[in-house]
């Protein structure tokens, strides 16, 4: 690739910002966070319907299923048919023992957001009550919780729950490097250590099973938000700028991915090419010498979809192309993106 072409591509440079657990633990150093870990084929998913003592669920099981079907359609299209949801909707509505504001109220001194200690209580209680109903979480890879009421991140009040997803990528990487027993000790020292009990379950033989993620949205949500949170459950992280309070403070990759501002468009914007590469949904050619290279826009199933230009042994530029058609119909125009 000539210097002139290289400079032209860099003119489109967009930086993807990823935030990982802040633990201060040396065991987390050196973990390969952006390793390519494919999510292919059927994704066994349990859908839990949840309400509170003061806020009851208003949607029917059929309406909840329509939300999940819309998500499944998005995943099938984004992955070119390589990945899909294989879901079960638990027929019984789970009623939590406290009002919604107990779980959704902001932490002391904050004007918005959730107290994460209470949110972790929310998840652990839901898991416990679901197990009492006979749900075997070792049969599933993902958990979708649809709760009663509104969603703070869209149009709710400070006492509503912010849509979010706890995923287990850090657990997976720790287990891969240190083994299960050592990984548990390390993880339980982290900020989210108590979530081990929600994400890791043992089957009848005592073998540990790690859920990929637990995502939570309100019954009053938009489909783009659900797409965004489920992409987290496949271990893809946000691409916007975090503020000191742990919430979004600015856009980074903007409209060009469902992991930044894309979910708020109609239709919701597709997953970006780099994230699809990490998920094993698209292929990329590594540029090792000057020459002409052809890539296909994300709306096509043809390969390759990306180019990788190495910077050093840990960093690279990822190039992909987009057009405002199909799932990307809301994009402002066509273009080449370098991440």
PDB file of N, CA and C in Angstrom, residues 36-131:
ATOM      1  N   UNK A  36      -9.433 -12.559  19.420  1.00  0.00           N
ATOM      2  CA  UNK A  36     -10.571 -12.973  18.598  1.00  0.00           C
ATOM      3  C   UNK A  36     -11.189 -14.234  19.197  1.00  0.00           C
ATOM      4  N   UNK A  37     -12.418 -14.123  19.696  1.00  0.00           N
ATOM      5  CA  UNK A  37     -13.130 -15.253  20.298  1.00  0.00           C
ATOM      6  C   UNK A  37     -14.480 -15.376  19.598  1.00  0.00           C
ATOM      7  N   UNK A  38     -14.610 -16.308  18.659  1.00  0.00           N
ATOM      8  CA  UNK A  38     -15.835 -16.400  17.852  1.00  0.00           C
ATOM      9  C   UNK A  38     -17.077 -16.770  18.665  1.00  0.00           C
ATOM     10  N   UNK A  39     -18.187 -16.164  18.299  1.00  0.00           N
ATOM     11  CA  UNK A  39     -19.519 -16.547  18.777  1.00  0.00           C
ATOM     12  C   UNK A  39     -20.297 -16.996  17.545  1.00  0.00           C
ATOM     13  N   UNK A  40     -20.346 -18.298  17.332  1.00  0.00           N
ATOM     14  CA  UNK A  40     -20.933 -18.858  16.124  1.00  0.00           C
ATOM     15  C   UNK A  40     -22.015 -19.878  16.463  1.00  0.00           C
ATOM     16  N   UNK A  41     -22.954 -20.047  15.546  1.00  0.00           N
ATOM     17  CA  UNK A  41     -23.997 -21.040  15.727  1.00  0.00           C
ATOM     18  C   UNK A  41     -25.064 -20.599  16.712  1.00  0.00           C
ATOM     19  N   UNK A  42     -25.826 -21.570  17.186  1.00  0.00           N
ATOM     20  CA  UNK A  42     -26.925 -21.302  18.114  1.00  0.00           C
ATOM     21  C   UNK A  42     -26.387 -20.771  19.432  1.00  0.00           C
ATOM     22  N   UNK A  43     -27.067 -19.759  19.970  1.00  0.00           N
ATOM     23  CA  UNK A  43     -26.716 -19.175  21.261  1.00  0.00           C
ATOM     24  C   UNK A  43     -27.846 -19.490  22.249  1.00  0.00           C
ATOM     25  N   UNK A  44     -27.709 -20.573  23.034  1.00  0.00           N
ATOM     26  CA  UNK A  44     -28.773 -20.945  23.982  1.00  0.00           C
ATOM     27  C   UNK A  44     -29.034 -19.813  24.975  1.00  0.00           C
ATOM     28  N   UNK A  45     -30.263 -19.334  25.025  1.00  0.00           N
ATOM     29  CA  UNK A  45     -30.598 -18.134  25.796  1.00  0.00           C
ATOM     30  C   UNK A  45     -31.863 -18.354  26.610  1.00  0.00           C
ATOM     31  N   UNK A  46     -31.823 -17.998  27.871  1.00  0.00           N
ATOM     32  CA  UNK A  46     -33.012 -18.028  28.726  1.00  0.00           C
ATOM     33  C   UNK A  46     -33.489 -16.596  28.932  1.00  0.00           C
ATOM     34  N   UNK A  47     -34.778 -16.366  28.733  1.00  0.00           N
ATOM     35  CA  UNK A  47     -35.375 -15.040  28.895  1.00  0.00           C
ATOM     36  C   UNK A  47     -36.221 -15.040  30.162  1.00  0.00           C
ATOM     37  N   UNK A  48     -35.886 -14.133  31.090  1.00  0.00           N
ATOM     38  CA  UNK A  48     -36.592 -14.042  32.367  1.00  0.00           C
ATOM     39  C   UNK A  48     -37.409 -12.757  32.420  1.00  0.00           C
ATOM     40  N   UNK A  49     -38.675 -12.873  32.807  1.00  0.00           N
ATOM     41  CA  UNK A  49     -39.560 -11.718  32.954  1.00  0.00           C
ATOM     42  C   UNK A  49     -39.645 -11.388  34.440  1.00  0.00           C
ATOM     43  N   UNK A  50     -39.347 -10.127  34.787  1.00  0.00           N
ATOM     44  CA  UNK A  50     -39.181  -9.737  36.195  1.00  0.00           C
ATOM     45  C   UNK A  50     -40.049  -8.521  36.518  1.00  0.00           C
ATOM     46  N   UNK A  51     -40.662  -8.537  37.705  1.00  0.00           N
ATOM     47  CA  UNK A  51     -41.406  -7.377  38.191  1.00  0.00           C
ATOM     48  C   UNK A  51     -41.055  -7.114  39.648  1.00  0.00           C
ATOM     49  N   UNK A  52     -41.602  -6.040  40.192  1.00  0.00           N
ATOM     50  CA  UNK A  52     -41.264  -5.598  41.542  1.00  0.00           C
ATOM     51  C   UNK A  52     -42.526  -5.518  42.395  1.00  0.00           C
ATOM     52  N   UNK A  53     -42.344  -5.255  43.677  1.00  0.00           N
ATOM     53  CA  UNK A  53     -43.521  -5.170  44.559  1.00  0.00           C
ATOM     54  C   UNK A  53     -44.417  -4.008  44.176  1.00  0.00           C
ATOM     55  N   UNK A  54     -43.857  -2.952  43.592  1.00  0.00           N
ATOM     56  CA  UNK A  54     -44.653  -1.766  43.263  1.00  0.00           C
ATOM     57  C   UNK A  54     -44.820  -1.518  41.772  1.00  0.00           C
ATOM     58  N   UNK A  55     -44.038  -2.173  40.938  1.00  0.00           N
ATOM     59  CA  UNK A  55     -44.137  -1.992  39.490  1.00  0.00           C
ATOM     60  C   UNK A  55     -44.312  -3.372  38.859  1.00  0.00           C
ATOM     61  N   UNK A  56     -45.480  -3.587  38.269  1.00  0.00           N
ATOM     62  CA  UNK A  56     -45.796  -4.888  37.700  1.00  0.00           C
ATOM     63  C   UNK A  56     -45.578  -4.900  36.194  1.00  0.00           C
ATOM     64  N   UNK A  57     -45.258  -6.080  35.684  1.00  0.00           N
ATOM     65  CA  UNK A  57     -45.020  -6.245  34.256  1.00  0.00           C
ATOM     66  C   UNK A  57     -46.326  -6.041  33.486  1.00  0.00           C
ATOM     67  N   UNK A  58     -46.276  -5.273  32.421  1.00  0.00           N
ATOM     68  CA  UNK A  58     -47.482  -5.000  31.642  1.00  0.00           C
ATOM     69  C   UNK A  58     -47.485  -5.699  30.284  1.00  0.00           C
ATOM     70  N   UNK A  59     -46.327  -6.135  29.811  1.00  0.00           N
ATOM     71  CA  UNK A  59     -46.306  -6.819  28.518  1.00  0.00           C
ATOM     72  C   UNK A  59     -46.601  -8.303  28.705  1.00  0.00           C
ATOM     73  N   UNK A  60     -47.142  -8.908  27.675  1.00  0.00           N
ATOM     74  CA  UNK A  60     -47.435 -10.342  27.700  1.00  0.00           C
ATOM     75  C   UNK A  60     -46.199 -11.131  27.286  1.00  0.00           C
ATOM     76  N   UNK A  61     -46.268 -12.428  27.468  1.00  0.00           N
ATOM     77  CA  UNK A  61     -45.169 -13.286  27.027  1.00  0.00           C
ATOM     78  C   UNK A  61     -44.981 -13.165  25.524  1.00  0.00           C
ATOM     79  N   UNK A  62     -46.099 -13.038  24.778  1.00  0.00           N
ATOM     80  CA  UNK A  62     -46.018 -12.911  23.326  1.00  0.00           C
ATOM     81  C   UNK A  62     -45.311 -11.617  22.922  1.00  0.00           C
ATOM     82  N   UNK A  63     -45.574 -10.530  23.651  1.00  0.00           N
ATOM     83  CA  UNK A  63     -44.908  -9.257  23.358  1.00  0.00           C
ATOM     84  C   UNK A  63     -43.425  -9.326  23.693  1.00  0.00           C
ATOM     85  N   UNK A  64     -43.106  -9.997  24.797  1.00  0.00           N
ATOM     86  CA  UNK A  64     -41.699 -10.187  25.152  1.00  0.00           C
ATOM     87  C   UNK A  64     -40.991 -11.011  24.089  1.00  0.00           C
ATOM     88  N   UNK A  65     -41.675 -12.020  23.585  1.00  0.00           N
ATOM     89  CA  UNK A  65     -41.074 -12.861  22.554  1.00  0.00           C
ATOM     90  C   UNK A  65     -40.818 -12.064  21.282  1.00  0.00           C
ATOM     91  N   UNK A  66     -41.676 -11.100  20.969  1.00  0.00           N
ATOM     92  CA  UNK A  66     -41.469 -10.287  19.790  1.00  0.00           C
ATOM     93  C   UNK A  66     -40.191  -9.454  19.908  1.00  0.00           C
ATOM     94  N   UNK A  67     -39.911  -8.954  21.131  1.00  0.00           N
ATOM     95  CA  UNK A  67     -38.659  -8.231  21.366  1.00  0.00           C
ATOM     96  C   UNK A  67     -37.457  -9.133  21.081  1.00  0.00           C
ATOM     97  N   UNK A  68     -37.555 -10.378  21.558  1.00  0.00           N
ATOM     98  CA  UNK A  68     -36.444 -11.320  21.387  1.00  0.00           C
ATOM     99  C   UNK A  68     -36.306 -11.723  19.921  1.00  0.00           C
ATOM    100  N   UNK A  69     -37.430 -11.876  19.220  1.00  0.00           N
ATOM    101  CA  UNK A  69     -37.372 -12.222  17.797  1.00  0.00           C
ATOM    102  C   UNK A  69     -36.708 -11.112  16.987  1.00  0.00           C
ATOM    103  N   UNK A  70     -36.995  -9.854  17.347  1.00  0.00           N
ATOM    104  CA  UNK A  70     -36.369  -8.727  16.662  1.00  0.00           C
ATOM    105  C   UNK A  70     -34.865  -8.735  16.886  1.00  0.00           C
ATOM    106  N   UNK A  71     -34.443  -9.050  18.122  1.00  0.00           N
ATOM    107  CA  UNK A  71     -33.020  -9.183  18.428  1.00  0.00           C
ATOM    108  C   UNK A  71     -32.402 -10.316  17.623  1.00  0.00           C
ATOM    109  N   UNK A  72     -33.079 -11.453  17.582  1.00  0.00           N
ATOM    110  CA  UNK A  72     -32.576 -12.604  16.838  1.00  0.00           C
ATOM    111  C   UNK A  72     -32.392 -12.261  15.365  1.00  0.00           C
ATOM    112  N   UNK A  73     -33.330 -11.526  14.799  1.00  0.00           N
ATOM    113  CA  UNK A  73     -33.243 -11.120  13.404  1.00  0.00           C
ATOM    114  C   UNK A  73     -32.026 -10.226  13.172  1.00  0.00           C
ATOM    115  N   UNK A  74     -31.767  -9.320  14.110  1.00  0.00           N
ATOM    116  CA  UNK A  74     -30.605  -8.441  14.011  1.00  0.00           C
ATOM    117  C   UNK A  74     -29.311  -9.248  14.024  1.00  0.00           C
ATOM    118  N   UNK A  75     -29.205 -10.203  14.950  1.00  0.00           N
ATOM    119  CA  UNK A  75     -27.989 -11.014  15.083  1.00  0.00           C
ATOM    120  C   UNK A  75     -27.780 -11.873  13.835  1.00  0.00           C
ATOM    121  N   UNK A  76     -28.850 -12.470  13.331  1.00  0.00           N
ATOM    122  CA  UNK A  76     -28.732 -13.294  12.125  1.00  0.00           C
ATOM    123  C   UNK A  76     -28.207 -12.471  10.944  1.00  0.00           C
ATOM    124  N   UNK A  77     -28.752 -11.263  10.759  1.00  0.00           N
ATOM    125  CA  UNK A  77     -28.324 -10.419   9.648  1.00  0.00           C
ATOM    126  C   UNK A  77     -26.899  -9.911   9.857  1.00  0.00           C
ATOM    127  N   UNK A  78     -26.583  -9.480  11.083  1.00  0.00           N
ATOM    128  CA  UNK A  78     -25.253  -8.937  11.365  1.00  0.00           C
ATOM    129  C   UNK A  78     -24.160  -9.991  11.177  1.00  0.00           C
ATOM    130  N   UNK A  79     -24.500 -11.256  11.441  1.00  0.00           N
ATOM    131  CA  UNK A  79     -23.511 -12.339  11.366  1.00  0.00           C
ATOM    132  C   UNK A  79     -23.550 -13.088  10.039  1.00  0.00           C
ATOM    133  N   UNK A  80     -24.415 -12.624   9.100  1.00  0.00           N
ATOM    134  CA  UNK A  80     -24.570 -13.284   7.800  1.00  0.00           C
ATOM    135  C   UNK A  80     -25.042 -14.732   7.970  1.00  0.00           C
ATOM    136  N   UNK A  81     -25.908 -14.928   8.975  1.00  0.00           N
ATOM    137  CA  UNK A  81     -26.480 -16.236   9.237  1.00  0.00           C
ATOM    138  C   UNK A  81     -25.589 -17.171  10.025  1.00  0.00           C
ATOM    139  N   UNK A  82     -24.450 -16.683  10.493  1.00  0.00           N
ATOM    140  CA  UNK A  82     -23.509 -17.543  11.213  1.00  0.00           C
ATOM    141  C   UNK A  82     -23.896 -17.730  12.686  1.00  0.00           C
ATOM    142  N   UNK A  83     -24.728 -16.816  13.214  1.00  0.00           N
ATOM    143  CA  UNK A  83     -25.081 -16.845  14.636  1.00  0.00           C
ATOM    144  C   UNK A  83     -26.562 -16.519  14.787  1.00  0.00           C
ATOM    145  N   UNK A  84     -27.195 -17.189  15.744  1.00  0.00           N
ATOM    146  CA  UNK A  84     -28.610 -16.940  15.991  1.00  0.00           C
ATOM    147  C   UNK A  84     -28.957 -17.319  17.434  1.00  0.00           C
ATOM    148  N   UNK A  85     -30.103 -16.817  17.895  1.00  0.00           N
ATOM    149  CA  UNK A  85     -30.556 -17.121  19.244  1.00  0.00           C
ATOM    150  C   UNK A  85     -31.387 -18.398  19.243  1.00  0.00           C
ATOM    151  N   UNK A  86     -31.119 -19.228  20.218  1.00  0.00           N
ATOM    152  CA  UNK A  86     -31.947 -20.410  20.480  1.00  0.00           C
ATOM    153  C   UNK A  86     -32.518 -20.186  21.880  1.00  0.00           C
ATOM    154  N   UNK A  87     -33.701 -19.562  21.946  1.00  0.00           N
ATOM    155  CA  UNK A  87     -34.158 -19.003  23.215  1.00  0.00           C
ATOM    156  C   UNK A  87     -35.355 -19.734  23.813  1.00  0.00           C
ATOM    157  N   UNK A  88     -35.446 -19.630  25.127  1.00  0.00           N
ATOM    158  CA  UNK A  88     -36.580 -20.124  25.898  1.00  0.00           C
ATOM    159  C   UNK A  88     -37.053 -18.992  26.789  1.00  0.00           C
ATOM    160  N   UNK A  89     -38.348 -18.709  26.768  1.00  0.00           N
ATOM    161  CA  UNK A  89     -38.905 -17.688  27.653  1.00  0.00           C
ATOM    162  C   UNK A  89     -39.531 -18.384  28.852  1.00  0.00           C
ATOM    163  N   UNK A  90     -38.998 -18.107  30.035  1.00  0.00           N
ATOM    164  CA  UNK A  90     -39.520 -18.724  31.253  1.00  0.00           C
ATOM    165  C   UNK A  90     -40.973 -18.284  31.438  1.00  0.00           C
ATOM    166  N   UNK A  91     -41.913 -19.227  31.567  1.00  0.00           N
ATOM    167  CA  UNK A  91     -43.338 -18.873  31.584  1.00  0.00           C
ATOM    168  C   UNK A  91     -43.810 -18.122  32.821  1.00  0.00           C
ATOM    169  N   UNK A  92     -43.070 -18.232  33.921  1.00  0.00           N
ATOM    170  CA  UNK A  92     -43.503 -17.599  35.167  1.00  0.00           C
ATOM    171  C   UNK A  92     -42.800 -16.256  35.365  1.00  0.00           C
ATOM    172  N   UNK A  93     -43.584 -15.212  35.668  1.00  0.00           N
ATOM    173  CA  UNK A  93     -43.000 -13.907  35.975  1.00  0.00           C
ATOM    174  C   UNK A  93     -42.374 -13.950  37.364  1.00  0.00           C
ATOM    175  N   UNK A  94     -41.132 -13.536  37.479  1.00  0.00           N
ATOM    176  CA  UNK A  94     -40.424 -13.520  38.762  1.00  0.00           C
ATOM    177  C   UNK A  94     -40.696 -12.189  39.459  1.00  0.00           C
ATOM    178  N   UNK A  95     -41.185 -12.258  40.685  1.00  0.00           N
ATOM    179  CA  UNK A  95     -41.466 -11.048  41.462  1.00  0.00           C
ATOM    180  C   UNK A  95     -40.398 -10.858  42.523  1.00  0.00           C
ATOM    181  N   UNK A  96     -39.668  -9.755  42.435  1.00  0.00           N
ATOM    182  CA  UNK A  96     -38.619  -9.465  43.414  1.00  0.00           C
ATOM    183  C   UNK A  96     -39.237  -8.941  44.712  1.00  0.00           C
ATOM    184  N   UNK A  97     -38.549  -9.109  45.836  1.00  0.00           N
ATOM    185  CA  UNK A  97     -39.134  -8.783  47.146  1.00  0.00           C
ATOM    186  C   UNK A  97     -39.124  -7.307  47.509  1.00  0.00           C
ATOM    187  N   UNK A  98     -38.571  -6.449  46.646  1.00  0.00           N
ATOM    188  CA  UNK A  98     -38.454  -5.027  46.989  1.00  0.00           C
ATOM    189  C   UNK A  98     -38.969  -4.163  45.840  1.00  0.00           C
ATOM    190  N   UNK A  99     -39.247  -2.875  46.095  1.00  0.00           N
ATOM    191  CA  UNK A  99     -39.699  -1.973  45.031  1.00  0.00           C
ATOM    192  C   UNK A  99     -38.588  -1.695  44.033  1.00  0.00           C
ATOM    193  N   UNK A 100     -38.968  -1.229  42.869  1.00  0.00           N
ATOM    194  CA  UNK A 100     -37.997  -0.982  41.807  1.00  0.00           C
ATOM    195  C   UNK A 100     -36.949   0.040  42.214  1.00  0.00           C
ATOM    196  N   UNK A 101     -37.354   1.051  42.970  1.00  0.00           N
ATOM    197  CA  UNK A 101     -36.426   2.111  43.366  1.00  0.00           C
ATOM    198  C   UNK A 101     -35.306   1.587  44.258  1.00  0.00           C
ATOM    199  N   UNK A 102     -35.537   0.492  44.966  1.00  0.00           N
ATOM    200  CA  UNK A 102     -34.493  -0.091  45.809  1.00  0.00           C
ATOM    201  C   UNK A 102     -33.308  -0.509  44.943  1.00  0.00           C
ATOM    202  N   UNK A 103     -33.606  -1.104  43.771  1.00  0.00           N
ATOM    203  CA  UNK A 103     -32.554  -1.585  42.875  1.00  0.00           C
ATOM    204  C   UNK A 103     -32.060  -0.494  41.922  1.00  0.00           C
ATOM    205  N   UNK A 104     -32.940   0.444  41.549  1.00  0.00           N
ATOM    206  CA  UNK A 104     -32.607   1.384  40.497  1.00  0.00           C
ATOM    207  C   UNK A 104     -32.141   2.755  40.941  1.00  0.00           C
ATOM    208  N   UNK A 105     -32.310   3.089  42.232  1.00  0.00           N
ATOM    209  CA  UNK A 105     -31.935   4.425  42.704  1.00  0.00           C
ATOM    210  C   UNK A 105     -30.436   4.664  42.534  1.00  0.00           C
ATOM    211  N   UNK A 106     -30.040   5.899  42.222  1.00  0.00           N
ATOM    212  CA  UNK A 106     -28.610   6.197  42.049  1.00  0.00           C
ATOM    213  C   UNK A 106     -27.857   6.083  43.368  1.00  0.00           C
ATOM    214  N   UNK A 107     -26.554   5.918  43.314  1.00  0.00           N
ATOM    215  CA  UNK A 107     -25.758   5.846  44.545  1.00  0.00           C
ATOM    216  C   UNK A 107     -25.775   7.192  45.258  1.00  0.00           C
ATOM    217  N   UNK A 108     -25.448   7.212  46.547  1.00  0.00           N
ATOM    218  CA  UNK A 108     -25.457   8.468  47.308  1.00  0.00           C
ATOM    219  C   UNK A 108     -24.648   9.564  46.630  1.00  0.00           C
ATOM    220  N   UNK A 109     -25.257  10.739  46.491  1.00  0.00           N
ATOM    221  CA  UNK A 109     -24.577  11.884  45.897  1.00  0.00           C
ATOM    222  C   UNK A 109     -24.697  11.995  44.399  1.00  0.00           C
ATOM    223  N   UNK A 110     -25.217  10.949  43.730  1.00  0.00           N
ATOM    224  CA  UNK A 110     -25.351  10.967  42.273  1.00  0.00           C
ATOM    225  C   UNK A 110     -26.761  11.381  41.867  1.00  0.00           C
ATOM    226  N   UNK A 111     -26.878  11.966  40.686  1.00  0.00           N
ATOM    227  CA  UNK A 111     -28.171  12.409  40.177  1.00  0.00           C
ATOM    228  C   UNK A 111     -28.817  11.380  39.252  1.00  0.00           C
ATOM    229  N   UNK A 112     -28.036  10.443  38.760  1.00  0.00           N
ATOM    230  CA  UNK A 112     -28.573   9.440  37.845  1.00  0.00           C
ATOM    231  C   UNK A 112     -27.724   8.181  37.952  1.00  0.00           C
ATOM    232  N   UNK A 113     -28.111   7.159  37.209  1.00  0.00           N
ATOM    233  CA  UNK A 113     -27.368   5.901  37.251  1.00  0.00           C
ATOM    234  C   UNK A 113     -27.842   4.996  38.360  1.00  0.00           C
ATOM    235  N   UNK A 114     -27.166   3.875  38.534  1.00  0.00           N
ATOM    236  CA  UNK A 114     -27.550   2.876  39.522  1.00  0.00           C
ATOM    237  C   UNK A 114     -26.455   2.651  40.551  1.00  0.00           C
ATOM    238  N   UNK A 115     -26.861   2.266  41.737  1.00  0.00           N
ATOM    239  CA  UNK A 115     -25.927   1.814  42.763  1.00  0.00           C
ATOM    240  C   UNK A 115     -25.585   0.368  42.422  1.00  0.00           C
ATOM    241  N   UNK A 116     -24.344   0.113  42.008  1.00  0.00           N
ATOM    242  CA  UNK A 116     -24.012  -1.203  41.483  1.00  0.00           C
ATOM    243  C   UNK A 116     -24.085  -2.305  42.532  1.00  0.00           C
ATOM    244  N   UNK A 117     -23.956  -1.959  43.787  1.00  0.00           N
ATOM    245  CA  UNK A 117     -24.152  -2.973  44.826  1.00  0.00           C
ATOM    246  C   UNK A 117     -25.596  -3.467  44.824  1.00  0.00           C
ATOM    247  N   UNK A 118     -26.543  -2.528  44.602  1.00  0.00           N
ATOM    248  CA  UNK A 118     -27.959  -2.912  44.546  1.00  0.00           C
ATOM    249  C   UNK A 118     -28.263  -3.657  43.255  1.00  0.00           C
ATOM    250  N   UNK A 119     -27.611  -3.248  42.169  1.00  0.00           N
ATOM    251  CA  UNK A 119     -27.828  -3.945  40.896  1.00  0.00           C
ATOM    252  C   UNK A 119     -27.326  -5.386  40.978  1.00  0.00           C
ATOM    253  N   UNK A 120     -26.205  -5.590  41.669  1.00  0.00           N
ATOM    254  CA  UNK A 120     -25.716  -6.951  41.832  1.00  0.00           C
ATOM    255  C   UNK A 120     -26.679  -7.766  42.689  1.00  0.00           C
ATOM    256  N   UNK A 121     -27.307  -7.122  43.693  1.00  0.00           N
ATOM    257  CA  UNK A 121     -28.357  -7.789  44.459  1.00  0.00           C
ATOM    258  C   UNK A 121     -29.516  -8.175  43.552  1.00  0.00           C
ATOM    259  N   UNK A 122     -29.871  -7.272  42.645  1.00  0.00           N
ATOM    260  CA  UNK A 122     -30.943  -7.533  41.683  1.00  0.00           C
ATOM    261  C   UNK A 122     -30.671  -8.825  40.920  1.00  0.00           C
ATOM    262  N   UNK A 123     -29.468  -8.931  40.339  1.00  0.00           N
ATOM    263  CA  UNK A 123     -29.144 -10.111  39.539  1.00  0.00           C
ATOM    264  C   UNK A 123     -29.086 -11.383  40.383  1.00  0.00           C
ATOM    265  N   UNK A 124     -28.453 -11.302  41.523  1.00  0.00           N
ATOM    266  CA  UNK A 124     -28.328 -12.495  42.369  1.00  0.00           C
ATOM    267  C   UNK A 124     -29.683 -12.987  42.843  1.00  0.00           C
ATOM    268  N   UNK A 125     -30.596 -12.050  43.148  1.00  0.00           N
ATOM    269  CA  UNK A 125     -31.936 -12.437  43.593  1.00  0.00           C
ATOM    270  C   UNK A 125     -32.725 -13.059  42.453  1.00  0.00           C
ATOM    271  N   UNK A 126     -32.635 -12.470  41.261  1.00  0.00           N
ATOM    272  CA  UNK A 126     -33.315 -13.041  40.097  1.00  0.00           C
ATOM    273  C   UNK A 126     -32.818 -14.459  39.834  1.00  0.00           C
ATOM    274  N   UNK A 127     -31.503 -14.652  39.863  1.00  0.00           N
ATOM    275  CA  UNK A 127     -30.921 -15.983  39.628  1.00  0.00           C
ATOM    276  C   UNK A 127     -31.414 -16.972  40.674  1.00  0.00           C
ATOM    277  N   UNK A 128     -31.413 -16.561  41.947  1.00  0.00           N
ATOM    278  CA  UNK A 128     -31.848 -17.450  43.027  1.00  0.00           C
ATOM    279  C   UNK A 128     -33.309 -17.865  42.854  1.00  0.00           C
ATOM    280  N   UNK A 129     -34.184 -16.896  42.556  1.00  0.00           N
ATOM    281  CA  UNK A 129     -35.606 -17.208  42.388  1.00  0.00           C
ATOM    282  C   UNK A 129     -35.841 -18.052  41.142  1.00  0.00           C
ATOM    283  N   UNK A 130     -35.059 -17.806  40.083  1.00  0.00           N
ATOM    284  CA  UNK A 130     -35.191 -18.609  38.866  1.00  0.00           C
ATOM    285  C   UNK A 130     -34.772 -20.056  39.124  1.00  0.00           C
ATOM    286  N   UNK A 131     -33.736 -20.245  39.911  1.00  0.00           N
ATOM    287  CA  UNK A 131     -33.312 -21.605  40.263  1.00  0.00           C
ATOM    288  C   UNK A 131     -34.390 -22.323  41.070  1.00  0.00           C
TER     289      UNK A 131
END
